[in-house]
Amino acid sequence: MTTRNCLVTGAGRGIGRAIAQRLSESGNRVALTARSAGELAEAATQLPGPALDLPADLADPQAPNRVFDAVERDWGPVEVLVLNAGTATSAPLTATTDEDWERALQINLTAPFRFLRRAVPPMVERGFGRIVVIASMAAKRGDPYVSAYTASKHGVLGLVRSAAAELARTGVTVNAVCPGFVDTPMTERTIDNITAKTGRSAQQARSALEGKQPIGRLISPDEVADVVELCVRNAAINGQGITVDGGAVQS
Ligand SMILES: NC(=O)c1ccc[n+]([C@@H]2O[C@H](COP(=O)([O-])OP(=O)(O)OC[C@H]3O[C@@H](n4cnc5c(N)ncnc54)[C@H](OP(=O)(O)O)[C@@H]3O)[C@@H](O)[C@H]2O)c1
């Protein structure tokens, strides 16, 4: 198997950490980025293969250049880019502030655009690249109280589809994975919010989220990593938003 230079955003915990682990177990070099330096360093030391931890805030427009420059300096061009970092906001439409809206678009849409724009030229030059964005089932349907998050995730799926069409003859593929509720710290925070806002117990809140998946449970981070690995392996999957939600969105 060819060893690839991989970069995973939001790799300190949750889905991104599982993806970094999987890519490393498959024999790749994996660079990890997120804001929390301690969490990132800990995640990097757990990887079986070569790892680089590169703390950065995706809100910073210079973050893509700094992170890519560091990987290129140590290993050469990034060949596999997984844009996983994201932020979740929840509020009724009329209580959604400008700040909520801008934050969701900044981290879930603008930052992936900037990373993708920085990644593509060296990938095209080498005739190989794999870009996978972790979107959400919120890229495919609208649920109440998540208008900013849903708009940002619909937007990033549009970015993926357009980039895939543009790059189709270059050896670079661009795909999205669209999970339902995944068992991660982000979902733990969602459970805390439900508990705070509704007075339901944590167990009741968790059961409600489990029930959103027809399979009756949360998705595991490993199940998301499986699909990322498939997108990396398979050159014919391009421009897709692959839903991993136990069957709620049938597309
Ligand atoms: N959990 C779910 O149910 C679910 C479902 C569908 C889609 N998703 C999507 O999957 C992705 C990962 O979710 P998760 O559940 O693993 O979330 P998580 O547990 O909250 O982890 C998010 C990761 O992103 C990083 N991150 C957040 N804001 C950042 C910023 N401004 N700059 C750099 N890194 C940042 C976090 O690190 P720092 O805080 O240290 O920066 C962390 O490593 C997100 O895009 C999310 O929207 C999640």
Coordinates of C-alpha atoms in Angstrom, one line a residue, residues 131-134 160 164 173-177 231 234 237-242:
I131 CA -10.4 15.5 -0.3
V132 CA -13.1 14.4 2.1
V133 CA -15.3 16.9 4.0
I134 CA -17.3 15.7 7.1
V160 CA -17.8 19.6 -2.6
A164 CA -15.5 17.6 -7.7
T173 CA -11.6 13.5 -6.0
V174 CA -13.7 15.5 -3.6
N175 CA -16.4 13.9 -1.5
A176 CA -18.5 14.6 1.7
V177 CA -19.6 12.2 4.4
C231 CA -13.3 7.6 -0.4
N234 CA -11.7 4.5 -4.5
I237 CA -16.3 8.0 -6.0
N238 CA -16.4 11.7 -6.7
G239 CA -18.8 14.5 -5.9
Q240 CA -20.8 12.5 -3.4
G241 CA -22.4 13.2 -0.1
I242 CA -22.4 9.8 1.4

